[in-house]
């Protein structure tokens, strides 16, 4: 009887593989069923059954290495058509690890994005949603979006200028902001402010008052609502303090300023009137309008020529008119006071105007003392003070150019707010007792 050799495969267990005798057909059928039944039992029994089937003349067993078989482990034999046992993959574990890392990071990013969105929404909202106060914002021609945003932030109209700039750039409005005077409120959000700034503003209106000083004094600072100074008028028109200061200290090549001493400011030259011009005009442009108006009044009324006939320059005439403006009201009384001052100047008597020492005392923030040691104290110092103490009206200028034909030497403003004039000191003392018991009590 021939004995057929079979292939040897590595033993599936520590026991050596053995050669078996051929099986009958029935036995082979039973063995195949057993092999299929125990395929999952273990490598030793399955290998032996496959070996026996191979020796019995069936199709040779096929050696295979499983896809996920550990390196160095022994191969298993399986009959063609049989699937190898499933081996668990390690990839799902790696995926779960990445998910555990990525999910928290994504969560942080989402929360941060939501937080940033809320903050930006807040930053673009109104500063004070309940505010009804109107603020005047003046945008000078050529102002950059960054400078405009700084103005808005300084005026308390926006919360965050960088966010405002980014929003203006995002909406494409940053290059379409109009120069001029705009009316804004703190209750406006960034979107509404940008819409307003893109509209052509209405013409600017500025009112300067006769008798007003150039800057606020220490006394008027205590009552800002009653301030009539030029600086306050420009502030009400929407100009910033920086723009106003630039206008006050700028160089002007104006004919009405020709006789102004070197170093003198614009005190007395900002003519009191209401001016309307382009909303894009600067504070300096507004001052120039007032200088133009003063020059026009002086020229039309031949004031400079009349002052020259009395031996006075325009600057001296404006200085005297500024004192007259502060002392009395009414054109005819102004003419009489101007005549009193001319007479005193001619006789070498101090003008004795209380308004002059009061002006310098208020400007310095010191007590009003008629014994104050100052060239502005015309109770002690002869002649005119160094410069104007207010902006004279047209009546005051005309009064100085055309004084009354009288020979008064004194005047008082009585308790009844009427003005009384006298020629001698005796008459003056009598009027003080009779008409000025309260106002003149300090004399």
Coordinates of C-alpha atoms in Angstrom, one line a residue:
X1 CA 0.0 0.0 0.0
X2 CA 1.4 3.4 -1.0
X3 CA 1.9 5.9 1.6
X4 CA 1.5 9.5 0.3
X5 CA 3.6 12.2 1.8
X6 CA 1.9 15.3 3.1
X7 CA 3.3 18.8 3.6
X8 CA 4.4 19.6 7.0
X9 CA 3.3 22.9 8.5
X10 CA 4.6 24.4 11.6
X11 CA 2.9 22.7 14.5
X12 CA 0.1 24.8 16.0
X13 CA 1.0 23.6 19.5
X14 CA 4.0 22.5 21.4
X15 CA 3.3 18.9 20.3
X16 CA 5.0 17.7 17.1
X17 CA 2.8 17.0 14.1
X18 CA 2.2 13.2 13.5
X19 CA 1.5 11.2 10.4
X20 CA -1.9 9.3 10.4
X21 CA -3.3 6.5 8.3
X22 CA -5.7 7.2 5.4
X23 CA -9.4 7.5 6.3
X24 CA -12.4 6.0 4.6
X25 CA -14.8 8.1 2.6
X26 CA -17.3 8.2 5.5
X27 CA -14.6 8.9 8.0
X28 CA -13.4 11.8 5.9
X29 CA -16.9 13.3 5.7
X30 CA -17.2 13.1 9.5
X31 CA -13.8 14.6 10.0
X32 CA -14.6 17.5 7.7
X33 CA -17.8 18.2 9.7
X34 CA -15.8 18.1 13.0
X35 CA -13.2 20.5 11.5
X36 CA -15.9 23.0 10.6
X37 CA -17.5 22.7 14.0
X38 CA -14.3 23.2 15.9
X39 CA -12.8 25.9 13.7
X40 CA -13.1 28.4 16.3
X41 CA -12.1 26.2 19.2
X42 CA -8.3 26.6 19.0
X43 CA -5.4 26.3 16.6
X44 CA -4.2 22.8 17.7
X45 CA -7.4 20.8 17.0
X46 CA -8.1 22.7 13.8
X47 CA -4.6 22.2 12.4
X48 CA -4.7 18.4 13.1
X49 CA -8.1 18.0 11.3
X50 CA -6.8 19.9 8.3
X51 CA -3.6 17.8 8.3
X52 CA -5.6 14.6 8.3
X53 CA -7.9 15.8 5.5
X54 CA -4.8 16.7 3.5
X55 CA -3.3 13.3 4.0
X56 CA -6.5 11.7 3.0
X57 CA -6.2 13.1 -0.6
X58 CA -8.4 16.2 -0.4
X59 CA -7.3 19.6 -1.7
X60 CA -4.1 20.6 0.0
X61 CA -4.4 23.0 2.9
X62 CA -3.4 26.6 2.3
X63 CA -1.1 28.4 4.6
X64 CA -2.1 32.0 5.3
X65 CA -0.9 34.8 7.4
X66 CA -3.8 36.8 8.9
X67 CA -3.9 40.5 8.2
X68 CA -3.5 41.4 11.8
X69 CA -1.5 38.4 12.9
X70 CA 1.1 39.4 15.6
X71 CA 4.7 39.5 14.3
X72 CA 6.5 36.3 15.1
X73 CA 3.4 34.2 15.8
X74 CA 2.8 30.9 14.0
X75 CA 0.6 30.7 10.9
X76 CA -2.7 28.9 10.8
X77 CA -3.9 26.6 8.1
X78 CA -7.4 26.8 6.8
X79 CA -9.3 25.1 4.1
X80 CA -10.2 27.2 1.0
X81 CA -13.6 28.9 1.5
X82 CA -13.2 29.3 5.2
X83 CA -12.8 32.8 6.6
X84 CA -10.0 33.4 9.0
X85 CA -11.0 34.5 12.5
X86 CA -11.7 38.2 13.0
X87 CA -9.0 40.2 14.7
X88 CA -9.9 43.5 16.4
X89 CA -8.3 46.6 14.8
X90 CA -6.5 49.3 16.8
X91 CA -7.6 52.2 14.5
X92 CA -10.9 52.9 16.3
X93 CA -9.0 53.5 19.5
X94 CA -6.7 56.0 17.7
X95 CA -9.8 57.8 16.3
X96 CA -11.4 58.0 19.7
X97 CA -8.2 59.5 21.1
X98 CA -8.1 62.2 18.4
X99 CA -11.8 63.0 19.1
X100 CA -11.1 63.3 22.8
X101 CA -8.4 65.9 22.0
X102 CA -10.2 67.8 19.2
X103 CA -13.7 68.1 20.7
X104 CA -12.5 70.2 23.7
X105 CA -10.4 72.4 21.4
X106 CA -13.4 72.9 19.1
X107 CA -15.6 73.7 22.1
X108 CA -13.1 76.4 23.3
X109 CA -13.0 77.9 19.8
X110 CA -16.8 78.0 19.5
X111 CA -17.2 79.6 23.0
X112 CA -14.4 82.2 22.2
X113 CA -16.1 83.0 18.9
X114 CA -19.5 83.5 20.6
X115 CA -17.9 85.6 23.3
X116 CA -16.0 87.8 20.8
X117 CA -19.2 88.3 18.8
X118 CA -21.1 89.4 22.0
X119 CA -18.3 91.8 22.8
X120 CA -18.2 93.3 19.3
X121 CA -22.0 93.7 19.4
X122 CA -21.6 95.5 22.7
X123 CA -18.8 97.7 21.4
X124 CA -20.8 98.8 18.4
X125 CA -23.9 99.7 20.5
X126 CA -24.8 103.1 21.9
X127 CA -22.8 104.5 24.8
X128 CA -26.0 105.7 26.6
X129 CA -29.2 104.5 25.1
X130 CA -31.2 106.9 27.2
X131 CA -29.3 110.1 26.4
X132 CA -31.1 112.9 24.6
X133 CA -28.3 115.4 24.7
X134 CA -27.1 116.6 21.2
X135 CA -23.4 117.0 20.7
X136 CA -21.8 118.9 17.9
X137 CA -19.0 117.2 16.1
X138 CA -16.9 119.1 13.6
X139 CA -14.9 117.1 11.1
X140 CA -12.2 119.2 9.5
X141 CA -11.6 118.7 5.8
X142 CA -9.0 116.0 5.2
X143 CA -9.5 114.3 8.6
X144 CA -8.6 110.6 8.5
X145 CA -11.0 107.9 9.6
X146 CA -8.7 107.2 12.6
X147 CA -8.8 110.8 13.7
X148 CA -12.5 111.0 13.4
X149 CA -12.9 107.8 15.5
X150 CA -10.6 109.4 18.1
X151 CA -12.9 112.5 18.1
X152 CA -16.0 110.3 18.6
X153 CA -14.4 108.3 21.4
X154 CA -13.2 111.5 23.2
X155 CA -16.7 113.0 22.9
X156 CA -18.2 109.9 24.5
X157 CA -20.1 108.9 21.3
X158 CA -18.5 105.5 20.7
X159 CA -17.2 102.9 23.1
X160 CA -14.2 101.5 21.2
X161 CA -12.5 103.3 18.3
X162 CA -10.7 100.3 16.9
X163 CA -13.9 98.3 16.7
X164 CA -15.6 101.3 15.1
X165 CA -12.8 101.6 12.5
X166 CA -13.0 97.9 11.6
X167 CA -16.8 98.2 11.3
X168 CA -16.4 101.3 9.0
X169 CA -13.9 99.4 6.9
X170 CA -16.1 96.3 6.7
X171 CA -19.1 98.3 5.7
X172 CA -17.1 100.3 3.2
X173 CA -18.1 103.7 4.7
X174 CA -14.7 104.8 6.1
X175 CA -13.9 106.8 2.9
X176 CA -17.3 108.5 2.6
X177 CA -17.4 110.5 5.8
X178 CA -18.3 114.2 5.2
X179 CA -16.4 117.1 6.6
X180 CA -18.5 119.7 8.5
X181 CA -20.5 120.0 11.7
X182 CA -22.7 117.0 12.6
X183 CA -25.3 116.6 15.3
X184 CA -24.9 113.3 17.2
X185 CA -26.2 111.7 20.4
X186 CA -24.7 109.2 22.8
X187 CA -27.8 107.1 22.2
X188 CA -26.7 106.4 18.6
X189 CA -25.0 103.1 17.7
X190 CA -22.1 102.8 15.3
X191 CA -24.3 102.1 12.3
X192 CA -26.4 105.2 12.9
X193 CA -23.4 107.4 13.5
X194 CA -21.8 106.3 10.3
X195 CA -25.0 107.0 8.4
X196 CA -25.1 110.5 9.9
X197 CA -21.5 111.2 9.1
X198 CA -22.1 110.3 5.4
X199 CA -24.7 113.0 5.0
X200 CA -23.8 116.5 4.0
X201 CA -24.3 118.5 7.2
X202 CA -26.2 121.8 7.4
X203 CA -24.4 125.1 7.4
X204 CA -22.6 126.0 10.7
X205 CA -24.0 128.9 12.8
X206 CA -21.8 130.6 15.5
X207 CA -22.8 133.5 17.7
X208 CA -20.3 135.7 19.4
X209 CA -21.5 138.3 22.0
X210 CA -20.6 141.9 22.4
X211 CA -18.7 142.4 25.6
X212 CA -17.4 138.8 25.6
X213 CA -13.9 138.0 26.6
X214 CA -11.7 135.7 24.4
X215 CA -11.3 133.0 27.1
X216 CA -13.3 132.1 30.2
X217 CA -12.1 133.8 33.5
X218 CA -11.9 132.0 36.8
X219 CA -15.1 133.7 37.8
X220 CA -17.1 132.6 34.7
X221 CA -15.8 129.1 35.0
X222 CA -17.8 128.7 38.2
X223 CA -21.0 129.3 36.2
X224 CA -20.5 127.7 32.8
X225 CA -24.1 128.2 31.9
X226 CA -23.7 131.9 32.0
X227 CA -20.5 132.1 30.0
X228 CA -20.4 134.3 27.0
X229 CA -16.7 134.1 26.1
X230 CA -15.5 133.3 22.5
X231 CA -14.2 130.0 23.5
X232 CA -17.6 128.9 24.9
X233 CA -19.3 130.0 21.7
X234 CA -16.9 127.9 19.6
X235 CA -17.4 124.9 21.9
X236 CA -21.2 125.2 21.5
X237 CA -20.6 125.2 17.7
X238 CA -18.9 121.8 18.1
X239 CA -15.3 122.7 17.9
X240 CA -12.9 120.8 20.2
X241 CA -10.6 122.6 22.6
X242 CA -7.6 121.7 20.4
X243 CA -9.2 123.3 17.4
X244 CA -10.1 126.4 19.4
X245 CA -6.6 126.8 20.8
X246 CA -5.2 126.5 17.3
X247 CA -7.5 129.2 16.1
X248 CA -6.5 131.5 19.0
X249 CA -2.8 131.1 18.5
X250 CA -2.7 130.9 14.7
X251 CA -1.0 133.6 12.6
X252 CA -3.5 135.9 10.9
X253 CA -2.5 138.3 8.0
X254 CA -5.6 140.4 8.4
X255 CA -5.7 144.2 7.7
X256 CA -7.7 144.9 10.9
X257 CA -4.9 143.4 12.9
X258 CA -2.2 145.6 11.3
X259 CA -1.8 147.9 14.4
X260 CA -1.9 145.2 17.0
X261 CA 1.2 145.1 19.2
X262 CA 3.5 142.1 18.9
X263 CA 2.5 139.4 21.3
X264 CA -1.0 140.6 21.8
X265 CA -3.8 138.1 21.5
X266 CA -7.2 138.4 19.8
X267 CA -8.9 139.9 22.8
X268 CA -11.3 142.6 21.6
X269 CA -11.1 141.7 17.9
X270 CA -13.7 138.9 17.7
X271 CA -16.7 141.1 16.7
X272 CA -20.0 140.1 18.3
X273 CA -22.5 138.9 15.7
X274 CA -24.0 135.7 14.4
X275 CA -22.1 134.0 11.6
X276 CA -23.2 131.2 9.2
X277 CA -20.9 129.4 6.8
X278 CA -19.9 126.0 5.5
X279 CA -20.2 123.2 8.0
X280 CA -16.7 122.2 7.0
X281 CA -15.2 125.5 8.1
X282 CA -12.5 125.4 10.8
X283 CA -12.5 127.4 14.1
X284 CA -9.8 129.6 12.5
X285 CA -12.2 130.2 9.5
X286 CA -14.9 131.3 12.0
X287 CA -12.5 133.7 13.7
X288 CA -11.6 135.1 10.3
X289 CA -15.2 135.8 9.6
X290 CA -15.4 137.8 12.8
X291 CA -12.3 139.8 11.8
X292 CA -13.8 140.4 8.4
X293 CA -17.0 141.8 10.0
X294 CA -15.0 144.0 12.3
X295 CA -13.0 145.4 9.4
X296 CA -16.2 146.0 7.5
X297 CA -17.8 147.9 10.4
X298 CA -14.7 150.0 11.0
X299 CA -14.5 150.9 7.3
X300 CA -18.2 151.7 6.7
X301 CA -18.3 154.0 9.8
X302 CA -15.0 155.6 9.1
X303 CA -13.9 154.7 12.6
X304 CA -10.2 154.4 12.1
X305 CA -10.0 157.9 10.5
X306 CA -12.0 159.5 13.3
X307 CA -9.8 157.9 15.9
X308 CA -6.7 159.1 14.1
X309 CA -8.1 162.6 14.2
X310 CA -8.1 162.3 18.0
X311 CA -4.6 161.0 18.1
X312 CA -5.5 157.4 18.7
X313 CA -4.7 154.2 16.8
X314 CA -7.4 151.6 16.0
X315 CA -5.9 149.3 18.6
X316 CA -6.2 152.1 21.3
X317 CA -9.7 152.9 20.1
X318 CA -10.8 149.2 20.4
X319 CA -9.2 149.2 23.9
X320 CA -11.2 152.2 25.0
X321 CA -14.4 150.9 23.4
X322 CA -14.0 147.6 25.2
X323 CA -14.0 149.6 28.6
X324 CA -17.0 151.6 27.5
X325 CA -18.8 148.4 26.6
X326 CA -18.3 147.1 30.1
X327 CA -19.2 150.3 32.0
X328 CA -22.6 151.3 30.5
X329 CA -25.3 150.4 28.0
X330 CA -27.1 152.5 25.5
X331 CA -25.5 154.5 22.7
X332 CA -25.9 158.0 24.1
X333 CA -24.6 157.1 27.5
X334 CA -21.7 155.3 25.8
X335 CA -20.9 158.6 24.0
X336 CA -20.9 160.4 27.3
X337 CA -18.6 157.9 29.0
X338 CA -16.2 158.1 26.0
X339 CA -16.1 161.8 26.5
X340 CA -15.3 161.4 30.2
X341 CA -12.4 159.1 29.3
X342 CA -11.0 161.5 26.7
X343 CA -11.2 164.4 29.2
X344 CA -9.4 162.4 31.8
X345 CA -6.7 161.3 29.4
X346 CA -6.1 164.9 28.4
X347 CA -5.9 166.0 32.0
X348 CA -3.7 163.2 33.1
X349 CA -6.3 161.7 35.5
X350 CA -6.7 157.9 35.8
X351 CA -9.8 156.6 34.0
X352 CA -11.1 155.1 37.2
X353 CA -12.9 152.3 35.4
X354 CA -13.7 149.5 37.8
X355 CA -14.1 147.0 34.9
X356 CA -10.4 147.1 34.1
X357 CA -9.0 145.8 37.4
X358 CA -12.0 143.4 37.7
X359 CA -11.0 142.0 34.3
X360 CA -7.4 141.2 35.3
X361 CA -8.4 140.0 38.8
X362 CA -10.9 137.5 37.3
X363 CA -8.4 136.4 34.7
X364 CA -5.8 135.6 37.3
X365 CA -8.3 134.2 39.7
X366 CA -7.6 136.6 42.5
X367 CA -9.9 138.9 44.6
X368 CA -11.3 142.0 43.0
X369 CA -9.3 144.7 44.8
X370 CA -9.3 148.3 43.5
X371 CA -5.8 148.7 45.0
X372 CA -4.5 145.8 42.8
X373 CA -1.1 146.4 41.5
X374 CA -1.5 146.0 37.8
X375 CA -1.2 148.1 34.6
X376 CA -4.9 147.1 34.1
X377 CA -6.0 148.9 37.2
X378 CA -7.0 152.3 35.8
X379 CA -7.9 153.5 39.3
X380 CA -4.2 153.7 40.0
X381 CA -2.5 153.8 36.6
X382 CA -3.0 156.7 34.2
X383 CA -3.8 156.1 30.6
X384 CA -5.3 153.2 28.8
X385 CA -4.6 149.6 29.9
X386 CA -2.3 147.4 27.8
X387 CA -5.1 146.1 25.7
X388 CA -8.8 145.5 25.3
X389 CA -10.8 143.8 28.1
X390 CA -13.7 142.6 25.9
X391 CA -15.1 142.6 22.4
X392 CA -16.8 146.0 21.9
X393 CA -20.0 146.4 20.0
X394 CA -20.5 148.7 17.1
X395 CA -22.2 151.2 19.4
X396 CA -19.2 151.3 21.6
X397 CA -16.8 151.7 18.7
X398 CA -19.0 154.5 17.2
X399 CA -19.2 156.2 20.7
X400 CA -15.4 156.3 21.0
X401 CA -15.1 157.6 17.4
X402 CA -17.9 160.2 18.1
X403 CA -17.9 161.1 21.8
X404 CA -20.6 163.4 23.2
X405 CA -19.9 167.1 23.2
X406 CA -20.0 167.4 27.0
X407 CA -17.4 168.3 29.7
X408 CA -18.3 165.6 32.3
X409 CA -15.5 164.3 34.5
X410 CA -17.3 161.7 36.6
X411 CA -20.1 159.1 36.2
X412 CA -21.8 156.4 38.3
X413 CA -24.3 153.6 37.7
X414 CA -26.9 154.1 40.4
X415 CA -28.8 151.5 42.4
X416 CA -31.7 152.0 39.9
X417 CA -29.3 150.9 37.1
X418 CA -29.3 154.4 35.6
X419 CA -26.2 156.4 34.8
X420 CA -25.5 159.7 36.4
X421 CA -22.8 162.2 35.2
X422 CA -21.2 165.1 37.0
X423 CA -18.5 167.7 36.3
X424 CA -17.0 168.2 39.8
X425 CA -16.0 166.0 42.6
X426 CA -18.6 167.6 44.9
X427 CA -21.4 166.8 42.5
X428 CA -20.0 163.3 42.2
X429 CA -19.9 162.7 46.0
X430 CA -23.4 163.9 46.3
X431 CA -24.7 161.6 43.6
X432 CA -22.9 158.7 45.2
X433 CA -24.8 159.3 48.5
X434 CA -28.1 159.9 46.8
X435 CA -28.1 157.4 43.9
X436 CA -25.6 154.7 44.7
X437 CA -25.9 153.9 48.4
X438 CA -25.7 150.2 47.8
X439 CA -23.5 149.7 44.7
X440 CA -21.0 152.3 45.8
X441 CA -20.9 151.3 49.5
X442 CA -17.3 150.0 49.0
X443 CA -16.0 153.5 48.0

